[in-house]
Short mmCIF file of C-alpha atoms in Angstrom, two decimals:
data_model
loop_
_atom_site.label_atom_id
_atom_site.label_comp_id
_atom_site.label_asym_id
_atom_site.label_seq_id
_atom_site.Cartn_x
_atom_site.Cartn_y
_atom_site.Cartn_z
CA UNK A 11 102.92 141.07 126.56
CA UNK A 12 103.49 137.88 125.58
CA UNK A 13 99.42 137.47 124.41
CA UNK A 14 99.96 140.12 122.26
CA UNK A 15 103.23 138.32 120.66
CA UNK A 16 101.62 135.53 120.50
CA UNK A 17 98.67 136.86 118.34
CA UNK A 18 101.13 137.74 115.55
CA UNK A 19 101.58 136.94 112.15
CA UNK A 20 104.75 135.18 111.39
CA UNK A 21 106.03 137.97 109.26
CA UNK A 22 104.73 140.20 112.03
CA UNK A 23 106.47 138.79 114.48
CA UNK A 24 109.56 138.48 112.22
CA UNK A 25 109.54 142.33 111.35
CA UNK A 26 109.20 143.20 115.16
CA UNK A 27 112.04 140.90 115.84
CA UNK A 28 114.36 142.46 112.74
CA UNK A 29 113.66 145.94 114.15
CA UNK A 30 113.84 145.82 117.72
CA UNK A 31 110.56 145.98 119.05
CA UNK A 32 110.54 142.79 120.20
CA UNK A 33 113.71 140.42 121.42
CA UNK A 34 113.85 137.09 120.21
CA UNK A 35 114.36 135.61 124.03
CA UNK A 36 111.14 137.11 124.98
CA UNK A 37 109.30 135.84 121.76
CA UNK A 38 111.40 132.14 122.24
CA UNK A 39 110.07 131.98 125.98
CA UNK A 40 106.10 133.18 124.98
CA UNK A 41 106.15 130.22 122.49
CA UNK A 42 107.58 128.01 124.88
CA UNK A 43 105.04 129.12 127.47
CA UNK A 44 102.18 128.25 125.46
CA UNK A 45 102.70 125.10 124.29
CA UNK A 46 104.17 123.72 127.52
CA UNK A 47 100.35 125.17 128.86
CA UNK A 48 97.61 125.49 126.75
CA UNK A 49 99.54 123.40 123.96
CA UNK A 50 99.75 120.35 126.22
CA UNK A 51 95.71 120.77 127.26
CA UNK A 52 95.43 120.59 123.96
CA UNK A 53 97.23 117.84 122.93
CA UNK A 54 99.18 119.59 120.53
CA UNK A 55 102.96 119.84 122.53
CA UNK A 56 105.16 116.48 122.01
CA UNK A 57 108.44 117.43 123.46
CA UNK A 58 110.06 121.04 123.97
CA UNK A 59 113.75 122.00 123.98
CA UNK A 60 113.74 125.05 126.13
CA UNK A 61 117.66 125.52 127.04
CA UNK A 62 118.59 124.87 122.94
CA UNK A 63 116.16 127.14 121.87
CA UNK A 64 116.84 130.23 124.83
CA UNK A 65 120.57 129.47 123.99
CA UNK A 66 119.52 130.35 120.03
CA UNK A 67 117.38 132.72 120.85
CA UNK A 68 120.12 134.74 122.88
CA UNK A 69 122.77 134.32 119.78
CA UNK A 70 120.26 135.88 117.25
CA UNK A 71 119.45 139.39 119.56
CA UNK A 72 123.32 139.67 120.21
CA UNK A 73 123.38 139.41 116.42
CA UNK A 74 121.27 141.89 115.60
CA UNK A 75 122.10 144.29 118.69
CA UNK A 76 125.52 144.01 116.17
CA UNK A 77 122.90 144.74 112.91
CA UNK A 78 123.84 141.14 112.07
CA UNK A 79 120.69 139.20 110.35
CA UNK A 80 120.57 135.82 109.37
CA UNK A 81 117.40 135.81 107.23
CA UNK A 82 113.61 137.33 106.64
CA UNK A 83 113.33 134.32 110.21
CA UNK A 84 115.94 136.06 111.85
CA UNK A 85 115.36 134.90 115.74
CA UNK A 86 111.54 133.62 115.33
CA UNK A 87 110.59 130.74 117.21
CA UNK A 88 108.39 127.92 115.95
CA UNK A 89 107.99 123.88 116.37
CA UNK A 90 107.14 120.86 114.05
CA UNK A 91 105.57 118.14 112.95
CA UNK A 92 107.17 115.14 115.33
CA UNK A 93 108.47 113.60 112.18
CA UNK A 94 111.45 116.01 110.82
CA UNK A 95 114.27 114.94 112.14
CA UNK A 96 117.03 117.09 114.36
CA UNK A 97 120.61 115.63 114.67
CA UNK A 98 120.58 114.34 118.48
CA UNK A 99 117.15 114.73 119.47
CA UNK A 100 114.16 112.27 119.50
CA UNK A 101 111.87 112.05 116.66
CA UNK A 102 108.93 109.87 117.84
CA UNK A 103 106.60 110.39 114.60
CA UNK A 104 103.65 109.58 117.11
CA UNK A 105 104.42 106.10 118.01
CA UNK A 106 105.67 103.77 120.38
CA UNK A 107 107.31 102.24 118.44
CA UNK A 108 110.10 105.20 117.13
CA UNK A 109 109.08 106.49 120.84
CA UNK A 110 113.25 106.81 121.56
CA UNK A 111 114.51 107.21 118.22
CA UNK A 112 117.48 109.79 117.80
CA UNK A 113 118.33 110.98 114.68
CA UNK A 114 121.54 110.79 113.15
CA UNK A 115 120.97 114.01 110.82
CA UNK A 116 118.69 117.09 110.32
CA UNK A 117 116.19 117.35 107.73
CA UNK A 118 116.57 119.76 105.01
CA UNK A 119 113.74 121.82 105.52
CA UNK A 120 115.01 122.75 108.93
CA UNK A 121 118.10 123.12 107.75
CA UNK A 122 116.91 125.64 105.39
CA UNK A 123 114.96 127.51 108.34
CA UNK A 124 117.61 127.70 110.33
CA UNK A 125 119.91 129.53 107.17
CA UNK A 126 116.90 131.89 107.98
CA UNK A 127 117.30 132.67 111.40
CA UNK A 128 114.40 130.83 112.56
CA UNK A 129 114.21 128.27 115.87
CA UNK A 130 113.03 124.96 116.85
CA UNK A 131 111.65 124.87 120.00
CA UNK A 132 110.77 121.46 119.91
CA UNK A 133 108.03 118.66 118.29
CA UNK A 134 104.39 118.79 118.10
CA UNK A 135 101.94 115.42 118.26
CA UNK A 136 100.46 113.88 115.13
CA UNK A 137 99.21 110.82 113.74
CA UNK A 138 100.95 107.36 114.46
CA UNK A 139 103.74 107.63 111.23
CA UNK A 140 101.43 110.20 109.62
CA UNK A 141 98.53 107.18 108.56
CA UNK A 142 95.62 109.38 109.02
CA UNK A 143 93.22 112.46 108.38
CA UNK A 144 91.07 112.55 111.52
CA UNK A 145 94.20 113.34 114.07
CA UNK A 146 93.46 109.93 116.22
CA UNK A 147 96.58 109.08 118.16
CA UNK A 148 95.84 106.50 120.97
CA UNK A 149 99.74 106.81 122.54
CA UNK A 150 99.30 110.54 123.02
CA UNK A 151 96.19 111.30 122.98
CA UNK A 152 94.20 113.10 120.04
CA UNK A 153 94.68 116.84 119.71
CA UNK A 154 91.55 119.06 120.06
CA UNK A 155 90.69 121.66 117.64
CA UNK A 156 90.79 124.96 119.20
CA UNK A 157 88.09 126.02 117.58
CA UNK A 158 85.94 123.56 119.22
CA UNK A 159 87.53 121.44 121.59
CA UNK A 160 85.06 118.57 121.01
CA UNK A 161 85.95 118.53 117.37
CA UNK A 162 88.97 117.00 115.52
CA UNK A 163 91.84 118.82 114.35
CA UNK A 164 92.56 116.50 111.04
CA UNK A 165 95.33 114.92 110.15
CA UNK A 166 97.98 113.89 110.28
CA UNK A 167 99.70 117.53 111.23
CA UNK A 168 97.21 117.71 114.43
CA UNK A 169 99.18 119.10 116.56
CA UNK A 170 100.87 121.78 114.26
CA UNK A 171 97.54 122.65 113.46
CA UNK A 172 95.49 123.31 116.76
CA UNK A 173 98.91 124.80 117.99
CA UNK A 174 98.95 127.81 115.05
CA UNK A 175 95.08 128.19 115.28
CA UNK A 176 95.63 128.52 119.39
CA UNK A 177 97.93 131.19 118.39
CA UNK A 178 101.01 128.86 120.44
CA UNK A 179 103.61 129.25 117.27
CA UNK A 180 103.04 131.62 114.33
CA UNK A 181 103.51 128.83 112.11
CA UNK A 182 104.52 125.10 110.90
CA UNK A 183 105.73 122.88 108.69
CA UNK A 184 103.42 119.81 107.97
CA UNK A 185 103.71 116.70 105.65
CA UNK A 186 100.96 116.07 103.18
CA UNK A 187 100.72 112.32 101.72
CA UNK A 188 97.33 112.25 101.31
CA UNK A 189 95.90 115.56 102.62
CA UNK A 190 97.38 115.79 105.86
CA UNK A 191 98.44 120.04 105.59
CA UNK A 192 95.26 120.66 103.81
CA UNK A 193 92.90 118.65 105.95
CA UNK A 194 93.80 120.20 109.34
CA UNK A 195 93.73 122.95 107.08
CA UNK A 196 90.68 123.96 106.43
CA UNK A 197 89.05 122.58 109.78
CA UNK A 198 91.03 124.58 112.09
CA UNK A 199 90.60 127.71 109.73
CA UNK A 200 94.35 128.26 108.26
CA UNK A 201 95.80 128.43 104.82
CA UNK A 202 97.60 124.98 104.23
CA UNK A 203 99.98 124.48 101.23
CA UNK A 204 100.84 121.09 99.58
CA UNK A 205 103.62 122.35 96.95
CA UNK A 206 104.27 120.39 93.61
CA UNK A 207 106.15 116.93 94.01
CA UNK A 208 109.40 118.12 93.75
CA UNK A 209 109.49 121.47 95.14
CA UNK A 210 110.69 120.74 98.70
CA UNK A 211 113.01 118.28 100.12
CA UNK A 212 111.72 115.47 101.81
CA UNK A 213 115.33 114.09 102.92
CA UNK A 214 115.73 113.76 106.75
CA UNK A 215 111.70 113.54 107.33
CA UNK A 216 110.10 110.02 108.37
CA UNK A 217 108.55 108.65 104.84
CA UNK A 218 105.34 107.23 104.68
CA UNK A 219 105.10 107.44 100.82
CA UNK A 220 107.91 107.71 98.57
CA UNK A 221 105.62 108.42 95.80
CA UNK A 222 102.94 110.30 97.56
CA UNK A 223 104.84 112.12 100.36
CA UNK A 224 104.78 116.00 100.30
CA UNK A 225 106.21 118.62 102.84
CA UNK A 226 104.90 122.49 103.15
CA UNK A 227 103.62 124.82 105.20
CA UNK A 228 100.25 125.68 107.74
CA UNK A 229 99.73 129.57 108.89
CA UNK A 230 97.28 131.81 109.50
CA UNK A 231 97.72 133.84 106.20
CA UNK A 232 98.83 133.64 102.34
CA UNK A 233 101.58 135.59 103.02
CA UNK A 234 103.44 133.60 106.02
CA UNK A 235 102.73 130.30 103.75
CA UNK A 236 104.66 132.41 101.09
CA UNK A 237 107.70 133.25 103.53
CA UNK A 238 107.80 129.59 105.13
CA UNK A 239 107.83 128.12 100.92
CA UNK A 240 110.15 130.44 100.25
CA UNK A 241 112.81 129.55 102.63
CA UNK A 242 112.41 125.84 102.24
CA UNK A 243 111.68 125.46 97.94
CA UNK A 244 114.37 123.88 95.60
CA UNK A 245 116.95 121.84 94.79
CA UNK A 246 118.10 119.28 97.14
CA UNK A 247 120.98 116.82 96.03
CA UNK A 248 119.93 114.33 99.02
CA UNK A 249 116.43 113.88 97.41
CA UNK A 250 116.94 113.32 93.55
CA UNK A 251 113.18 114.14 93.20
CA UNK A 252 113.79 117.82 93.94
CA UNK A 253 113.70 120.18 90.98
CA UNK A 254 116.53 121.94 89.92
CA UNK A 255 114.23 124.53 88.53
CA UNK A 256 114.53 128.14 89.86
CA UNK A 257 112.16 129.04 92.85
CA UNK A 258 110.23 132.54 92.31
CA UNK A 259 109.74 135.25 94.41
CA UNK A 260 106.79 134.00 95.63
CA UNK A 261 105.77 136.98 97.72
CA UNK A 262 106.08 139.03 94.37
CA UNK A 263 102.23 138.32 93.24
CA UNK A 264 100.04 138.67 96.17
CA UNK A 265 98.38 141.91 95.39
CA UNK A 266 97.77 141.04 91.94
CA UNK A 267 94.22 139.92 92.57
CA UNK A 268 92.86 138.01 90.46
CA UNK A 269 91.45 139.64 87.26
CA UNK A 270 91.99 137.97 83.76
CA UNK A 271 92.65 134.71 85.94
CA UNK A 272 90.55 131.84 84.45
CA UNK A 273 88.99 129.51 87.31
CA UNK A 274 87.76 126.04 86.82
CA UNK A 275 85.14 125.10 89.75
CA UNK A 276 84.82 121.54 89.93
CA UNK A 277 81.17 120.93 90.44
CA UNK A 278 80.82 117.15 89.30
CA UNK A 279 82.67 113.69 89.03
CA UNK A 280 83.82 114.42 92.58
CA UNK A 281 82.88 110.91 93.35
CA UNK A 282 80.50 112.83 96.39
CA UNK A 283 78.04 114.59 97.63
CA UNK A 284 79.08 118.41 99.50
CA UNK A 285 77.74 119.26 102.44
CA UNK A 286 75.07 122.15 101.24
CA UNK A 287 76.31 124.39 103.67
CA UNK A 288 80.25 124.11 102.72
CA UNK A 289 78.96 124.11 99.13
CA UNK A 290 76.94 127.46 99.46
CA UNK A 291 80.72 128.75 101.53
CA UNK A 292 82.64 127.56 98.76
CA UNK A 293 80.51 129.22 95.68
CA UNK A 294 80.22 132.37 97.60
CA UNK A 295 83.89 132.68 98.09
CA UNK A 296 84.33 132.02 94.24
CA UNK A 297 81.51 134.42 92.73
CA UNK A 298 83.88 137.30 94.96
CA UNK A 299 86.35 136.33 92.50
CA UNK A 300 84.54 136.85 89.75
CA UNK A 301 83.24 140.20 91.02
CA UNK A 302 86.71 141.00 91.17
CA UNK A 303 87.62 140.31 87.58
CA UNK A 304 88.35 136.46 87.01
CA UNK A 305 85.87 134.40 84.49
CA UNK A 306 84.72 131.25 86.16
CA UNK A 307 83.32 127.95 84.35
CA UNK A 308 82.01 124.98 85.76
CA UNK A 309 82.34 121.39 84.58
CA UNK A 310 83.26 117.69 85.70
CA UNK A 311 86.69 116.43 87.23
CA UNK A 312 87.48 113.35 85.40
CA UNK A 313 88.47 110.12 86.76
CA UNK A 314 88.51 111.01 90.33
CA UNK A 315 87.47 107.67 91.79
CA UNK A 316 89.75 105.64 89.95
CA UNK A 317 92.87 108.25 90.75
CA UNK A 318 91.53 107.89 94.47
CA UNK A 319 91.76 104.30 94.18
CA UNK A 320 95.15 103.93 92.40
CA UNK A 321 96.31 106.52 95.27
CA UNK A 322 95.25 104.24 98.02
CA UNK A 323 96.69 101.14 96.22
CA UNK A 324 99.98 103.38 96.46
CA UNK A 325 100.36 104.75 99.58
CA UNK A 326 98.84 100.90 101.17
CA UNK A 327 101.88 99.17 99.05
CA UNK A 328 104.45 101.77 99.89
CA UNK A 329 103.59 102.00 103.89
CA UNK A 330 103.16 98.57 104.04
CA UNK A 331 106.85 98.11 102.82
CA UNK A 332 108.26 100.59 105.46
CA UNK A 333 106.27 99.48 108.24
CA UNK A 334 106.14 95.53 107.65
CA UNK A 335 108.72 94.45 110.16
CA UNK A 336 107.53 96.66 112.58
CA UNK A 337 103.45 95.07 112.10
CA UNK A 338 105.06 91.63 112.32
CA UNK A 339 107.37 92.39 115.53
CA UNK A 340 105.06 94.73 117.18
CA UNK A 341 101.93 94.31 116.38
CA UNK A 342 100.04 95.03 119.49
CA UNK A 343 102.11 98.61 119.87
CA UNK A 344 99.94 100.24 116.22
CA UNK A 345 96.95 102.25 116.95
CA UNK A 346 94.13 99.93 115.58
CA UNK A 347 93.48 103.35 113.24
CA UNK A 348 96.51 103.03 111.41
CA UNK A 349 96.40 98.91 111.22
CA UNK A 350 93.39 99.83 109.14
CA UNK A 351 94.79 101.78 106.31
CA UNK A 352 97.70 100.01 106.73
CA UNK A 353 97.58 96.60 106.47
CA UNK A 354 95.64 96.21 102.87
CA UNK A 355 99.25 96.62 101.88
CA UNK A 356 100.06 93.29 102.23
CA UNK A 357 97.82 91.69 100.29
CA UNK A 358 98.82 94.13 97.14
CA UNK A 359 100.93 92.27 94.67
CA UNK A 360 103.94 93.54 92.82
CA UNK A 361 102.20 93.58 89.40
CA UNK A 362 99.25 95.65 90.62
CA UNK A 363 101.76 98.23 92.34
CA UNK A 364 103.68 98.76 89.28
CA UNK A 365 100.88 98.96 87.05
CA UNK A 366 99.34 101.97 89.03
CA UNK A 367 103.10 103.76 88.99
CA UNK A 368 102.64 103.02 85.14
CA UNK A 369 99.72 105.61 84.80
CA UNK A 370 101.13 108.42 87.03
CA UNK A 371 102.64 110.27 84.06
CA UNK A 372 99.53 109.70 81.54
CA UNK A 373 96.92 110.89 84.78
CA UNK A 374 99.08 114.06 85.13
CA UNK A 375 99.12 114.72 81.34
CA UNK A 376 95.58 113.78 80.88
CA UNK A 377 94.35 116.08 83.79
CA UNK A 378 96.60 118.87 82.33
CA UNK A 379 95.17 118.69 79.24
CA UNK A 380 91.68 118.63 79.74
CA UNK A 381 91.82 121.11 82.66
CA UNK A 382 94.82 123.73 82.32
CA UNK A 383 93.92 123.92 78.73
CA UNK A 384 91.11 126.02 79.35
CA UNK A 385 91.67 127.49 82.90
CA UNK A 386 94.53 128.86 85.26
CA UNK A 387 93.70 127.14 88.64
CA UNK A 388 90.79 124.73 89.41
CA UNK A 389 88.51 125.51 92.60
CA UNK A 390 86.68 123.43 94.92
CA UNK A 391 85.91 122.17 98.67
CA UNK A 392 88.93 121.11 100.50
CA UNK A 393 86.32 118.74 102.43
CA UNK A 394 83.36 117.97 101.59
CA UNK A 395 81.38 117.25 104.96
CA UNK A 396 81.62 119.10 108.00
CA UNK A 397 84.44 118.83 110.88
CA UNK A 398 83.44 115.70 112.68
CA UNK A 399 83.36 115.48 116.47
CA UNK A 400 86.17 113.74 118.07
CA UNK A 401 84.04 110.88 119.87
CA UNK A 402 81.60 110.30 116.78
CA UNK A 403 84.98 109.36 114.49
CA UNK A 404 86.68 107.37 117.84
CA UNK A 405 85.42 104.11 115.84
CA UNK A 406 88.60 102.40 116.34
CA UNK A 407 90.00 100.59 112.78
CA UNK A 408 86.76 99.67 111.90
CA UNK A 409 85.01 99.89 108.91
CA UNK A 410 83.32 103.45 109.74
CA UNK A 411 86.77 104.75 110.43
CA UNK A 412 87.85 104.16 106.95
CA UNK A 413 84.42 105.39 105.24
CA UNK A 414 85.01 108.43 107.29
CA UNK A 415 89.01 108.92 106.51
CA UNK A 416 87.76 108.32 102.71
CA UNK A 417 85.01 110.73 102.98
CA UNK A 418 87.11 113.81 104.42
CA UNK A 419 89.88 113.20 102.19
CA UNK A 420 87.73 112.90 99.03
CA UNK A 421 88.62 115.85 97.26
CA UNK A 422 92.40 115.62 98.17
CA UNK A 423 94.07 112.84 97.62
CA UNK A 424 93.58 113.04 94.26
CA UNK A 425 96.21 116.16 93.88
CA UNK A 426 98.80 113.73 95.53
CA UNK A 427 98.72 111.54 93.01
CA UNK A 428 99.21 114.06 90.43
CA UNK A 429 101.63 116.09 92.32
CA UNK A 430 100.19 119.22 91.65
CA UNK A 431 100.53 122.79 93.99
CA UNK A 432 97.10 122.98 96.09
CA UNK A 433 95.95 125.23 98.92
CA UNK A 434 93.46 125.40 101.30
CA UNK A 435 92.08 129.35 102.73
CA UNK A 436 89.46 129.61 105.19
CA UNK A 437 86.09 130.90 103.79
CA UNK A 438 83.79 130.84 106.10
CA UNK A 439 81.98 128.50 109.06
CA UNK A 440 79.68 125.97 108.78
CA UNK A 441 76.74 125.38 110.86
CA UNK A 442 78.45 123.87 113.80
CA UNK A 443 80.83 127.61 113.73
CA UNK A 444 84.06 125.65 112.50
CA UNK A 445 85.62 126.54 109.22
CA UNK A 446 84.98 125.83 106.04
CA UNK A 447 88.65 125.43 103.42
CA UNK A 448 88.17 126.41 99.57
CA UNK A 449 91.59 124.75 97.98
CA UNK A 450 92.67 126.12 95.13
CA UNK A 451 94.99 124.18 92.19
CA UNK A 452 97.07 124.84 89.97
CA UNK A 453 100.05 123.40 87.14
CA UNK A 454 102.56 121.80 88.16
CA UNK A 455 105.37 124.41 89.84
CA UNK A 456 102.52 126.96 90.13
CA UNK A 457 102.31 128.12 93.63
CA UNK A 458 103.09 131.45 92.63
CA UNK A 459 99.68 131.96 91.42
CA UNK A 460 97.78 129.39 93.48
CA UNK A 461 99.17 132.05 96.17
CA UNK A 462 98.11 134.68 94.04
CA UNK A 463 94.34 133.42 94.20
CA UNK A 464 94.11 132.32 97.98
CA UNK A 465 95.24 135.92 98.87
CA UNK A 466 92.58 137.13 97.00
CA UNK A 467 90.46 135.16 98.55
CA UNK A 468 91.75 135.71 102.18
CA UNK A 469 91.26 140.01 101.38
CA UNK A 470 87.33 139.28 100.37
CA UNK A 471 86.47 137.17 103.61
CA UNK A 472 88.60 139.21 106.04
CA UNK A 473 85.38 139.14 108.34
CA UNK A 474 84.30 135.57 107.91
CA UNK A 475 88.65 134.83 108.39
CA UNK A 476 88.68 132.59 112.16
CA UNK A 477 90.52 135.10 114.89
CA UNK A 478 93.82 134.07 116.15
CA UNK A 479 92.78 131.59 119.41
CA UNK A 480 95.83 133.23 121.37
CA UNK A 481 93.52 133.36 124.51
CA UNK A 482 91.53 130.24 123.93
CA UNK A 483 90.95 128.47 127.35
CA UNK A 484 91.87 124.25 126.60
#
């Protein structure tokens, strides 16, 4: 039984939980199960909480024995990204060096799940302070993709990743600062959602990024990424970059399809070369859409190696200022991989920092302009090479290590910078049988329809969609 609750959806598993069929204790302890097994073979489980979560667990089927429901999460269990803080429990954000750190609050986003009914079971691995895409993590060892166990899972949500493609937890919240939902995304074949700057809370998670850091959500379909934004969008008075704009019903549009919809698929001025094979995935998926009523144009992306660069001037200058006591004090306890995008920082000076900030607003406007003025949502790769295997990207903090992190994040970072919604849906495998991500981008606050399209997408490649790895040996 507790395969086949396991092998759920999340909204699956939170309808048979509202109705009856299944009790939240027995879902609570399945979840727990797995990642304390195959999630720890997998180097995807960082610490479990087994007696708070039963305890929980217990409250929400006495609750609804009483036809008592918290919320659409009413008694599902799930665990995160070991960087979102809960009050009294360890947050060790993959290091050694925040290895005993207890927080002193809860973040918002799980204090929003929790309004919903939903419960933490406990904290998954990830990159040292979230400084990576491949998913390297010397301290605890780098997760394996379940897919492929040689492979990497990307980063820096690794853990949450493997652990929803394994079919552990139904899903996960994940931060993105530079493609880290989207990433692990499309290689371990889930849809990954990096909402607009703005849209979710970031108070009570470790930063990395003011500027750059974004929180959302990794499932197996469009519509539990819907349920998870949902519960966690809007206004948040401790984070006074949060939107006080209303959040949709963002379930509302995901039969629409995608007729009348204008597509823009960037083709050139990606600053790189696609893989042929994820390039022949990623038009295929997009001439389905046009069978299926939207008009598609290509063209050029403008100014996507100098946005790359002013995003890794960024994210260098703002790390480097949260971490620079710790590289001075500690040294020796960084994983060389995150010394390496790391410590450019401190060479950056104030006047080239502030100059980049200085051309955030006129990229954004610029990019709107040329782009939404003539299409809805712009499609392309996620990645544009192939998932890596985990020994040929072990390089250490070398310079391969970086041309590698640079190449796989390509095509993402760029949609940090200009805070814009952006999804990744599986389409396919490539010739090594891992999957291939198609993101999809849209105006700012438009997740709506960039949920729209990727459900579209995820009805037309039902067959090509990766199955849930509930029974995948680690």
């Amino acid at each position: 039984m507790s395969s086949d609750i396991l092998a759920l959806s999340l909204d699956e598993l939170a309808h048979a939980i509202r109705s009856g069929k299944i009790g939240s204790v027995e879902a609570t302890r399945a979840v727990i199960a797995a990642l304390d097994g195959r999630g720890r073979a997998l180097n995807a489980t960082a610490l479990l909480w087994p007696e708070r979560a039963l305890e929980l667990a217990a409250a929400c089927d006495a609750e609804r024995a009483k036809g008592r429901l918290r919320g659409a999460l009413h008694g599902v269990p799930m665990a995160h990204k070991d960087m979102f803080y809960r009050e009294g429990q360890v947050a060790g954000q993959g290091s050694r060096i925040r290895g005993t750190y207890v927080a002193s609050r809860t973040a918002a986003v799980l204090q929003r799940l929790d309004l919903v009914g939903a419960i933490d079971v406990g904290r998954l691995n990830m990159v040292e302070f979230a400084l990576g895409v491949t998913g390297h993590n010397n301290h605890t060892d780098t997760p394996k993709n379940a897919h492929d166990l040689e492979r990497i899972t990307g980063g820096s949500t690794s853990g949450g990743s493997t652990a929803v493609a394994a079919g552990l937890i139904p899903a996960t919240l994940g931060s993105d600062t530079g493609g880290s939902i989207r990433i692990p995304a499309s290689f371990c074949g889930l849809v990954g959602l990096k909402p607009t700057y703005g849209l979710v809370s970031r108070a009570g998670a470790m930063p990395l990024s003011f500027s750059l850091d974004h929180i959302g959500p990794l499932a197996r379909t469009t519509r539990d990424v819907a349920t998870m934004l949902q519960a966690i969008a809007g206004h948040d008075p401790d984070d006074t970059t949060t939107s006080r704009r209303p959040v949709p019903a963002y379930h509302a549009g995901l039969e629409r399809g995608v007729r009348g919809l204008r597509l823009f698929h960037a083709t050139g001025g990606l600053g790189c070369t696609v893989d042929p094979v994820i390039d022949l995935a990623v038009r295929d998926a997009i001439a389905r859409l046009g069978q299926e009523g939207a008009t598609i144009a290509e063209g050029s992306l403008d100014k996507v190696e100098a946005i790359n660069a002013i995003r890794r001037l960024v994210l260098m200058a703002e790390c480097g200022s949260v971490h620079r006591d710790h590289v001075a004090e500690r040294r020796s306890d960084f994983v060389p991989q995150t010394l390496a995008r790391m410590e450019p920082g401190f060479a950056l000076s104030a006047v080239d920092y502030l100059l980049a900030q200085r051309s955030r607003g006129p990229a954004l406007d610029a990019f709107c302009a040329a782009i939404f003025s003539k299409a809805d949502l712009v499609v392309l790769p996620t990645c544009p090479v192939q998932t890596p295997r985990i020994v040929d990207t072990d390089t250490g903090g070398d310079a391969r290590f970086v041309e590698t992190a640079n190449a796989i994040g390509q095509l993402i970072g760029v949609f940090n910078w200009l805070g814009l919604p952006a999804i990744s849906v599986p389409v396919g495998l490539d010739s090594n049988n891992m999957p291939i991500g198609l993101q999809i981008v849209g105006r700012p606050f438009a997740e709506a329809l960039v949920l729209q399209a990727a459900a579209a997408v995820e009805r037309s490649h039902g067959p090509y969609r990766p199955k849930v790895f509930a029974m995948a040996e680690a």
